[in-house]
XYZ file of C-alpha atoms in Angstrom:
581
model
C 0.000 0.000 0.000
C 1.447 3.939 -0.866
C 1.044 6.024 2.069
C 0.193 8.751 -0.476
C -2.914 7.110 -1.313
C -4.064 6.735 2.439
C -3.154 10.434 3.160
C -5.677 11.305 0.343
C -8.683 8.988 1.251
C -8.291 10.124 4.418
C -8.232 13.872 3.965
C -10.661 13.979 1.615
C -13.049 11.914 3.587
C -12.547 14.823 6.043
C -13.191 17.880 3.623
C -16.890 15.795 2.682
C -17.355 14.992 5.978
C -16.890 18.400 7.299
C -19.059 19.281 4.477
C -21.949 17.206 4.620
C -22.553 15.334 7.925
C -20.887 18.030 9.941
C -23.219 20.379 8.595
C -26.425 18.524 8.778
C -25.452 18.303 12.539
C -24.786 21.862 12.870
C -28.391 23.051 10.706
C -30.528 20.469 11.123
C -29.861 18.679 14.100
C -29.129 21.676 16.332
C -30.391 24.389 14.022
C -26.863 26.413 14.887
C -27.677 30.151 14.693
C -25.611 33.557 15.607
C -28.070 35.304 17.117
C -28.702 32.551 20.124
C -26.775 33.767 23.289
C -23.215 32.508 23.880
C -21.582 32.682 27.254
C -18.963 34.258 26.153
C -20.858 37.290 25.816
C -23.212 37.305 28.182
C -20.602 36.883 31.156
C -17.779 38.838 29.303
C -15.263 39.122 32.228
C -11.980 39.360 30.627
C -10.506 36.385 32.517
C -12.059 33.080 31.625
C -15.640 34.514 29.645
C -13.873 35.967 26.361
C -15.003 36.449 22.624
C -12.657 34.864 20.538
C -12.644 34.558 16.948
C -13.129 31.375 15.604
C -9.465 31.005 13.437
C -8.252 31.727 16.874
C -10.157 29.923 19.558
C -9.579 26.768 16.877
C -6.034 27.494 17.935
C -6.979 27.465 21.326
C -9.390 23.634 21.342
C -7.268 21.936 18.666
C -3.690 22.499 21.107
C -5.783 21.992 24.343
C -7.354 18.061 23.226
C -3.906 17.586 20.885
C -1.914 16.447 23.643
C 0.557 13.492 23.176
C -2.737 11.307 22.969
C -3.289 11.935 19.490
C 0.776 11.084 18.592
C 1.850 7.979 20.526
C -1.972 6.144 20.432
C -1.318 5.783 17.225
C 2.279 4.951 17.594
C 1.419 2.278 19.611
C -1.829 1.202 17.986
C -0.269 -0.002 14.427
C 1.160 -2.961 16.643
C -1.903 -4.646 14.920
C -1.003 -3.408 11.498
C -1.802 -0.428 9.657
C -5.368 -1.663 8.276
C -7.356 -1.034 11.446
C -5.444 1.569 12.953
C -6.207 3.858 10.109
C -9.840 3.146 9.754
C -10.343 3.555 13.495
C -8.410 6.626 13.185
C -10.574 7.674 9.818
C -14.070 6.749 10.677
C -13.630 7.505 14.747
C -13.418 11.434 14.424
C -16.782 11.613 11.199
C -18.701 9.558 12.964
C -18.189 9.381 16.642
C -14.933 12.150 18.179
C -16.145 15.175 15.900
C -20.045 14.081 17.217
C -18.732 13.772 20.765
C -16.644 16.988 20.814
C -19.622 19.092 18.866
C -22.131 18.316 20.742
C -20.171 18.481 24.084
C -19.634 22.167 22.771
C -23.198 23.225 22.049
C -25.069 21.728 24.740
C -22.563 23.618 27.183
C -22.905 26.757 25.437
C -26.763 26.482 25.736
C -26.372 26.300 29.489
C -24.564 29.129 30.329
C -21.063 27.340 29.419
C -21.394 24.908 32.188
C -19.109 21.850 31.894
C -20.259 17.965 31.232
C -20.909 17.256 34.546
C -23.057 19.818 35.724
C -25.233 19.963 33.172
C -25.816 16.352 33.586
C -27.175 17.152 36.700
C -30.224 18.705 35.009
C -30.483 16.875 31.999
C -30.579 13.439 34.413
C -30.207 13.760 38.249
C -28.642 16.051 40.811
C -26.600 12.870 42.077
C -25.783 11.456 38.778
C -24.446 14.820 38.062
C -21.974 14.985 41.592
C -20.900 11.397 40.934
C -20.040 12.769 37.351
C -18.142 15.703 38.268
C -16.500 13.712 40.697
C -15.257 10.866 38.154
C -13.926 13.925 35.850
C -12.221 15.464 38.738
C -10.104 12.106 39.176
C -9.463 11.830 35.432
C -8.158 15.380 35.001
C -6.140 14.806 38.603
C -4.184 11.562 37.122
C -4.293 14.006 33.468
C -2.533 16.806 35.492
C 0.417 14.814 37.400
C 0.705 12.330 34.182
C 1.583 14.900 31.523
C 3.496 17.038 34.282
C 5.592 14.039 34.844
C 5.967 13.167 30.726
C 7.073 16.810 29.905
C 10.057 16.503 32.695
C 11.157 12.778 31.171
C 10.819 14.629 27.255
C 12.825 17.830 28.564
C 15.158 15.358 30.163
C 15.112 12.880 26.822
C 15.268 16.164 24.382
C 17.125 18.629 26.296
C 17.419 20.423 22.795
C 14.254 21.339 22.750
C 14.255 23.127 26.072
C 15.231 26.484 24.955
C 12.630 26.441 22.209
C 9.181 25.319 24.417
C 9.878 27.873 26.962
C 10.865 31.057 24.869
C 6.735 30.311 24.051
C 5.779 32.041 27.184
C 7.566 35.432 26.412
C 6.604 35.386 22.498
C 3.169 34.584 23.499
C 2.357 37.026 25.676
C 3.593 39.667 23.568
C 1.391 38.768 20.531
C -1.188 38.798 23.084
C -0.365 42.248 24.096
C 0.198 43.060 20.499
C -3.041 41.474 19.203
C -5.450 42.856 22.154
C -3.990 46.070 23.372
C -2.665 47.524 20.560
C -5.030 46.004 18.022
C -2.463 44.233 15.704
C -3.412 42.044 13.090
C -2.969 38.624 15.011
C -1.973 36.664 11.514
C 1.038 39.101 11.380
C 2.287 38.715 14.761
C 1.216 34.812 14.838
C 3.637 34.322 11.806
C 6.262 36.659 13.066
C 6.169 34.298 17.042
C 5.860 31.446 14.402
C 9.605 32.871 12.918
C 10.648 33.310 16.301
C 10.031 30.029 17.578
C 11.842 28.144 14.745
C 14.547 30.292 15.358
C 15.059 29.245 18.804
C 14.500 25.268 17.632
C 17.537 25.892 15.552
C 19.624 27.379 18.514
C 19.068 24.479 20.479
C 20.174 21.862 18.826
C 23.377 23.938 19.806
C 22.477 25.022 22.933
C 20.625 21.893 24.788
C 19.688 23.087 28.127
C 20.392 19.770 30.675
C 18.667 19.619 33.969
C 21.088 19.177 36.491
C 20.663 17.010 39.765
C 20.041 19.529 42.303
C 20.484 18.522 46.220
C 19.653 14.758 45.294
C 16.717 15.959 43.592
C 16.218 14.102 40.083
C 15.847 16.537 36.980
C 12.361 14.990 36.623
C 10.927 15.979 39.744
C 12.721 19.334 39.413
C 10.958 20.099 36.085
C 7.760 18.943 37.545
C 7.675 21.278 40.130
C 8.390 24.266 37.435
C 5.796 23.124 35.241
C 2.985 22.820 37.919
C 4.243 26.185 38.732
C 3.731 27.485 35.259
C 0.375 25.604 34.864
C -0.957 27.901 37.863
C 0.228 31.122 36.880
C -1.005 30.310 33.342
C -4.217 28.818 34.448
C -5.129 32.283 36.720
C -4.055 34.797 34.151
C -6.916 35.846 31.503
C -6.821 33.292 28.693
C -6.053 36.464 26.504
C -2.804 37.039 27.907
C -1.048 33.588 27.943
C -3.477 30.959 27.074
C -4.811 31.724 23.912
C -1.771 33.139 21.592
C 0.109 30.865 22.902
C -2.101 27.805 21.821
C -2.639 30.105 18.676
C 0.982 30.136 17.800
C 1.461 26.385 18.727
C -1.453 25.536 16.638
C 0.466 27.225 13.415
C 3.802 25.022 14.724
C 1.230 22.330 14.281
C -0.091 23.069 11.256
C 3.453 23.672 9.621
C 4.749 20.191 10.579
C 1.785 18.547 9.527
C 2.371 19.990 5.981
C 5.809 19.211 6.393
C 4.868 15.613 7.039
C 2.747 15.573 4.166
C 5.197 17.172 1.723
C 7.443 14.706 2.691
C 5.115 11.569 1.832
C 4.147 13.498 -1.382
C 7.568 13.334 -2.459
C 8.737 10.246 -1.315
C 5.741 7.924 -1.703
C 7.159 5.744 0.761
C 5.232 2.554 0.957
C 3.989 1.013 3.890
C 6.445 -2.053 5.269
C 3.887 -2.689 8.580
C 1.447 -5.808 7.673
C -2.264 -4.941 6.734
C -3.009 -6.820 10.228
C -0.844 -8.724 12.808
C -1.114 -10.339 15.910
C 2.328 -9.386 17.413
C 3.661 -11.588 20.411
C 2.593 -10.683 23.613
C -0.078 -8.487 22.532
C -3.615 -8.273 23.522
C -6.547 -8.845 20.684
C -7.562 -6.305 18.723
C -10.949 -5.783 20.426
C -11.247 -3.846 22.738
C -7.866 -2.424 23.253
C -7.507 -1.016 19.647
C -10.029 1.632 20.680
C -8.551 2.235 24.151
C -5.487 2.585 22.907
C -5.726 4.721 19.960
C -8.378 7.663 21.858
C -7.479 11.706 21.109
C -7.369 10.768 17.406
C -10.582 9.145 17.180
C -12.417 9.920 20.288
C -11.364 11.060 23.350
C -13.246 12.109 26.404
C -11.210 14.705 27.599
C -12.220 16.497 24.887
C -15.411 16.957 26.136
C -13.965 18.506 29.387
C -12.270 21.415 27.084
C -15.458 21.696 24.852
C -17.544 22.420 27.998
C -14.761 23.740 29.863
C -12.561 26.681 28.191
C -13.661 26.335 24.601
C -17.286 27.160 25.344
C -16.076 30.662 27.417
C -14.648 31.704 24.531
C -17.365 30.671 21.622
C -17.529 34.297 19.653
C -20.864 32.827 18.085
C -23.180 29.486 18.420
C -22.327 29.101 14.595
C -18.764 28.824 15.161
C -18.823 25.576 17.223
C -19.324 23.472 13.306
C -15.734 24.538 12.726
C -14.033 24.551 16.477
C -15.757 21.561 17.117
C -16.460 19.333 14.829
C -13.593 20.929 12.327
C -11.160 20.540 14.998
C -11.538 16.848 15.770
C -10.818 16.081 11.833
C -7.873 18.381 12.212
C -6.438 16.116 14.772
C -7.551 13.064 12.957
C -5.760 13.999 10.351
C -2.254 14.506 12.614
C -3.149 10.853 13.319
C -3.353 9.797 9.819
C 0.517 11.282 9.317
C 1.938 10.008 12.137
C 0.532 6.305 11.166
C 2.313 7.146 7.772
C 5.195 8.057 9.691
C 5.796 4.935 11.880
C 4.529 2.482 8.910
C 6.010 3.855 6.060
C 8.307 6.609 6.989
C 10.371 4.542 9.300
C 10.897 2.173 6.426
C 12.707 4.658 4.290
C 16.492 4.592 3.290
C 16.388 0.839 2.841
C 15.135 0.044 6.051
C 12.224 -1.691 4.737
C 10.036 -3.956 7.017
C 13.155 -4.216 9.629
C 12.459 -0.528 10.500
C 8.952 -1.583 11.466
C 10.058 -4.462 13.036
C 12.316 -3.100 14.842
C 9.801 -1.574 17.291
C 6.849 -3.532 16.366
C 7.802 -7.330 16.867
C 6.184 -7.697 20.183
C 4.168 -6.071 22.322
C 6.997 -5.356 25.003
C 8.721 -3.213 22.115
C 5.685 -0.551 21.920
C 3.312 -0.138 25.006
C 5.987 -2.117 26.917
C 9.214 -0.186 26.372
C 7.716 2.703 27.783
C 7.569 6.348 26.619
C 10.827 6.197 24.790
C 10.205 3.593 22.783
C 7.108 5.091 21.225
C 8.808 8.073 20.749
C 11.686 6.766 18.718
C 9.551 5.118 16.328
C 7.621 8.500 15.841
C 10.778 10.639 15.535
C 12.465 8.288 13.404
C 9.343 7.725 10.912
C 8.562 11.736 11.015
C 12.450 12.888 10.681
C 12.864 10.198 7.309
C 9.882 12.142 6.232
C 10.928 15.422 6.826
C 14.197 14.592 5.280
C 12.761 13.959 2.188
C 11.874 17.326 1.397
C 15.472 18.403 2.283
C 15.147 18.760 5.805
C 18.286 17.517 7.998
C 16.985 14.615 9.907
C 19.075 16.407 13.183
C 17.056 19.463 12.783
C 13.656 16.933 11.839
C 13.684 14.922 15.049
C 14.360 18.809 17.010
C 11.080 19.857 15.284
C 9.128 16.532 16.542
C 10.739 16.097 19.932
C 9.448 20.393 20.401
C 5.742 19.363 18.537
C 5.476 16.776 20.962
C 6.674 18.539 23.838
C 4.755 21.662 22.960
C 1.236 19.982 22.598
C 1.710 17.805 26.176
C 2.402 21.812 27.818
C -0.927 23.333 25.757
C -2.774 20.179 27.292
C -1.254 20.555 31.091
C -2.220 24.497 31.490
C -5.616 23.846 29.737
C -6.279 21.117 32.202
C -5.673 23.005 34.765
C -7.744 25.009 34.305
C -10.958 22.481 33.227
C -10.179 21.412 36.526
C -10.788 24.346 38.355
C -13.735 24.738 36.485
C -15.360 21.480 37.910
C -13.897 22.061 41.513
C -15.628 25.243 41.872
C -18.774 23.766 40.352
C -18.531 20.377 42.721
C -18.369 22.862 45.811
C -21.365 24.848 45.214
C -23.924 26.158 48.268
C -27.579 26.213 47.984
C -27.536 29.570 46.157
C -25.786 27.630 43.132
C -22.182 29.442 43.624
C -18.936 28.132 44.902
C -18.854 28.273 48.727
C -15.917 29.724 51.149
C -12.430 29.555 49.549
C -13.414 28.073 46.662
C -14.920 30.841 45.575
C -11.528 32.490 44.435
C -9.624 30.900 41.698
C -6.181 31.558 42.856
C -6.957 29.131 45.693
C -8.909 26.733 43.634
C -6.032 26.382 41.339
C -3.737 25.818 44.256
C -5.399 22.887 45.062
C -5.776 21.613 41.731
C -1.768 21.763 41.516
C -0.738 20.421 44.804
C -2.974 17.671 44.149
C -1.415 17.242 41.073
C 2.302 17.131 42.829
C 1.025 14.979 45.480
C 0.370 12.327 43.317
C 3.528 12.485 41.449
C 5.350 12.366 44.382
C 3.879 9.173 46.070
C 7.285 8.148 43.835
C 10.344 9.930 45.300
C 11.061 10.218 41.435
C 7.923 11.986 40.718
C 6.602 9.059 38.408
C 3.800 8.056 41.270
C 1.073 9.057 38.861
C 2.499 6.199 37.074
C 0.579 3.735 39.736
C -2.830 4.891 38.347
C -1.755 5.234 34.811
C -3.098 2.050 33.666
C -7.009 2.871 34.094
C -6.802 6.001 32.131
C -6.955 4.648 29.211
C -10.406 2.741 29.732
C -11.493 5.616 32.031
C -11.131 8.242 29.654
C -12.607 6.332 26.567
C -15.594 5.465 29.519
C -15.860 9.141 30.034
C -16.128 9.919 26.194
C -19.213 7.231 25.933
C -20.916 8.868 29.404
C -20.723 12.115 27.386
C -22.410 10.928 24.368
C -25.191 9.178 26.834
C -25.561 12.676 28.595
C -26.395 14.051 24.552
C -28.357 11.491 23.744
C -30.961 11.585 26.798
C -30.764 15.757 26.182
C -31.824 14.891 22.210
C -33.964 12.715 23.594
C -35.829 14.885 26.035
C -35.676 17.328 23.112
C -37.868 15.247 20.822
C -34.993 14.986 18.533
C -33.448 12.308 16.315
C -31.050 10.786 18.889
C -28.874 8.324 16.727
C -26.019 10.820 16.067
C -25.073 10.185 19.405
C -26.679 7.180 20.456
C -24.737 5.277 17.379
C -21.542 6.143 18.563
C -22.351 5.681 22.667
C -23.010 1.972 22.562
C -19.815 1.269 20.773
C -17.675 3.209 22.680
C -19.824 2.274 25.848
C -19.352 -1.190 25.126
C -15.921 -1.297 24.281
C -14.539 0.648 27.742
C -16.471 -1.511 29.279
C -15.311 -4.384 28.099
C -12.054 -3.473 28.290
C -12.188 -2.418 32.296
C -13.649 -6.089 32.787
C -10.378 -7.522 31.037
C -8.308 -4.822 33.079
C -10.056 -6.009 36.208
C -8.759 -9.387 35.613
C -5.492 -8.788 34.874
C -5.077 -6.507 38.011
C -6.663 -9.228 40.301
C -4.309 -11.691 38.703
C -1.303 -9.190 39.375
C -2.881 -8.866 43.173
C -2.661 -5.205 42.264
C -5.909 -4.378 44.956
C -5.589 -0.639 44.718
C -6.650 -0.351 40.713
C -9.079 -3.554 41.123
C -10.741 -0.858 43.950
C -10.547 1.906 41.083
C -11.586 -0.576 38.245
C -14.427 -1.693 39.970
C -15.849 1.629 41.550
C -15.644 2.898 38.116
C -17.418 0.064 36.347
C -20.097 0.291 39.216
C -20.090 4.046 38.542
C -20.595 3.589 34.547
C -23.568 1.195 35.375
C -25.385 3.184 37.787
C -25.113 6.121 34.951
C -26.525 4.676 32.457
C -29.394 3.021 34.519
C -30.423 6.203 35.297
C -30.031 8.103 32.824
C -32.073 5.307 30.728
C -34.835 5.402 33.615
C -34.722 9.501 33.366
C -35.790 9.584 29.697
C -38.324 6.695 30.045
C -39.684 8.785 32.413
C -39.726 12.449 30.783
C -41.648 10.120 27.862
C -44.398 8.571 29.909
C -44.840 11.978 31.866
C -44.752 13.703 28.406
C -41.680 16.046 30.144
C -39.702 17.882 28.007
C -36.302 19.143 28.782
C -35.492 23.193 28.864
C -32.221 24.463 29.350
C -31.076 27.001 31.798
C -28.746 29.566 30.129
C -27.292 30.725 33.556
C -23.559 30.971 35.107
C -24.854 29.550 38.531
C -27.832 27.860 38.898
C -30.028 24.762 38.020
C -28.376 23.221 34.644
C -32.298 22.615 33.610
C -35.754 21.806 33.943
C -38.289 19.514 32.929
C -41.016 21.092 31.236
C -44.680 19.476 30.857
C -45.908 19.570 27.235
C -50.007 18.568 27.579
């Protein structure tokens, strides 16, 4: 098989899906139109509740859910061959991530830019919705001291790119500055940081910056403490100032390598040397893990935390979620796509052939066994023979990758941060609807969200302890991308509305994580690891009770003859349940 010719189906599969189905969801399904309220405008408060044009806030939503999810899934996920890992990662976002992330996005922004959990609380129960906000708040913890923890071990791995991912910060906030207080064009100044950053990728391949061992302390935890540190100051400032040009300027780094990437399997035409489907040795079968395994570029339910979470706060119009929604999900698909090229057919180039695939796709304990390295070396090594191609030095190539990958774990980690802050202050809430006692300020909301964060990642005196509850994130955040879809389809429902957009897409993905936290279960108990059998289970019984009652809600709203009606408020009841006779 060409690579060439799988770029192309896929990318044109996105342009008609955008096109066609994306637009039927955005007209007819939720009759999208600019003059409905958006939060963003209705609680304009220059912090967190800011207009954003649509170019840019796509910035903003595409870097916040294109962590390193939607780059070493995949990497790992071709361990069964190329065949399904690209139509998972082709199909997923049309029919089931750009559904989930859309409609994540709307519903929030028709309740006053509330996030997935608290809405549920109207659309199915007050205590389904606590139990919900709850579960997120223990996804986004392990989210927070994972990817603090990943970016020390990649700053440790790439000290090169060092100089490069934090000489962001400055540039950023000065096109920020630029763009909203002086009123400069933000394309110029987005190119000119763009410039700027490649610049400073150049001068570190000369000038690696090294982490040194301070006072016994290992580089990793000493870079974890200066990231948590950044994620709070950038997770308190207005999203203007830091937040947005800087995922603005990453998403153009982005967007550059990706046509880099592409350029380079134009010209080359490398074909693919990974099998159309293998069993490798040691690995689980295909079903379920495929789709736990490869999540941000299909579906992913963090994304559904920064569609109702910072995304929404900054939705200029109700029109514009079609393109930062559902648009953005292809976009990522599409990085995806090339980095599937890249470890199946660009690490075969320069007459590697099938031994460059081999090399790090034999057995199972070469991919999702090795470890974070691993992965990474396939994806560098694929991307850089790419790159190379087009006349790019494959030093300066795997520079570029080791900063995209970096960069886009950083854009996730402040982002996160502040999601979770979101749902903290909504989970402590008194009986007037608004966050009670401390919690009411968000410097000391954010505290906590950080030195929870640290605390976890230092049950390991070499900060990897969020490394103990690693394993169930995988099945826990696929889980939380099917409760999402279940919370849309009882709101369609309720609605009177065609439901099988999202109802489609919930049972598979329902029944997959499912499935797959049974099989996790067992291994655990088998490894006498008690502690995520506890977590395992809880969540399982969690997932169950959800779905009972969210099945028993809309049987109910139907027999009463209930519909549902939204409550466009900042604080206060996500909904009601309005009689129709």
């Amino acid at each position: 098989m060409n690579s060439l010719v799988l770029a192309i189906i896929a990318f044109i599969g996105y342009i008609v899906a955008y096109n066609t189905y994306g637009k039927w969801l955005a007209q007819k399904l939720f009759g999208l139109k600019d003059t409905n309220r958006v939060p963003s405008k209705e609680f304009k408060d220059g912090v967190d509740y800011v207009p954003t044009r649509r170019h840019i806030l796509l910035g903003h939503h595409f870097t916040t859910i294109a962590g390193t999810g939607p780059i070493v899934g995949p990497a790992i996920g071709v361990i069964w061959g190329w065949l399904p890992a690209f139509l998972w990662v082709f199909l997923g976002p049309i029919f089931a991530g750009g559904v989930h992330d859309f409609v994540s996005l709307v519903i929030s922004s028709r309740h006053g830019g509330k996030t997935i959990g608290e809405m549920t609380k109207g659309i199915v129960s007050n205590r389904v919705g606590i139990i919900f906000l709850i579960l997120i708040q223990f996804l986004l913890w392990i989210v927070l001291a994972v990817f603090a923890m990943i970016m020390g071990i990649l700053f440790n791995m790439y000290p090169q790119s060092v100089l490069s991912i934090w000489m962001e910060i400055p540039i950023a906030m000065w096109i920020g500055y630029m763009v909203y207080k002086k009123g400069k064009k933000d394309t110029v100044y987005s190119i000119i940081g763009l410039i700027l950053l490649y610049v400073f990728a150049v001068i570190g391949i000369y000038l690696p910056l090294k982490m040194p061992q301070i006072g016994g302390v290992s580089p990793i935890v000493s870079w974890i403490v200066i990231l948590l540190a950044y994620s709070y100051f950038a997770s308190v400032l207005p999203v203007q100032t830091l937040l947005q040009p800087r995922d603005y300027i990453n998403s153009h780094e982005l967007l550059v390598l990706m046509a880099a990437l592409f350029l380079g399997t134009l010209v080359a035409r490398p074909q693919v040397v990974a099998p159309a489907y293998q069993q490798a040795a040691g690995a689980p079968n295909l079903w379920p893990l495929l789709f736990v395994t490869i999540a941000c570029g299909a579906i992913s339910g963090f994304h559904s935390l920064a569609s109702s979470g910072t995304t929404v706060k900054q939705l200029e119009k109700e029109t514009d979620a079609q393109f930062v929604g559902y648009g953005g999900m292809l976009l990522e698909g599409s990085l995806s796509i090339l980095i599937i090229i890249a470890v199946t057919a660009g690490i075969g180039m320069y007459g590697a052939g099938s031994a460059g695939y081999l090399k790090y796709y034999s057995s199972w304990s070469t991919t999702a066994g090795a470890g974070l390295a691993a992965q990474l070396k396939a994806i560098v090594e694929g991307a850089s023979n790419l790159m190379n191609a087009i006349g790019i030095p494959k030093q300066l190539g795997a520079t570029l990758m080791a900063i995209f990958v970096v960069s886009f774990a950083g854009t996730t980690l402040d982002s996160a941060t502040r999601i979770q802050r979101f749902g903290l202050e909504e989970l402590f809430k008194g009986k007037d609807m608004k966050p009670i006692g401390p919690f009411k300020n968000r410097y000391f909301t954010t505290f906590i969200v950080v030195l929870a964060a640290f605390a976890l990642c230092m049950v390991s005196p070499d900060g990897r302890g969020a490394m103990k509850l690693w394993p169930v994130f995988g099945a826990l955040n696929q889980l939380l991308a099917g409760l999402a879809l279940m919370i849309a389809t009882v709101y369609l429902a309720k609605k009177r509305k065609p439901i099988w957009p999202t109802l489609l897409p919930m049972i598979f993905m329902l029944t997959a994580t499912i499935w797959a936290t049974v099989l996790n279960i067992k291994t655990y108990y088998l490894a006498k690891n008690w502690l995520l059998v506890f977590i395992a289970t809880v969540t399982l019984i969690i997932a169950v009770w959800m779905i009972v009652e969210a099945f028993i809600s809309t049987v109910m709203a139907y027999k009463k003859k209930y519909v549902y009606q939204e409550e466009f408020t900042k604080s206060g009841v996500a909904g009601q349940h309005v009689h129709i006779d």
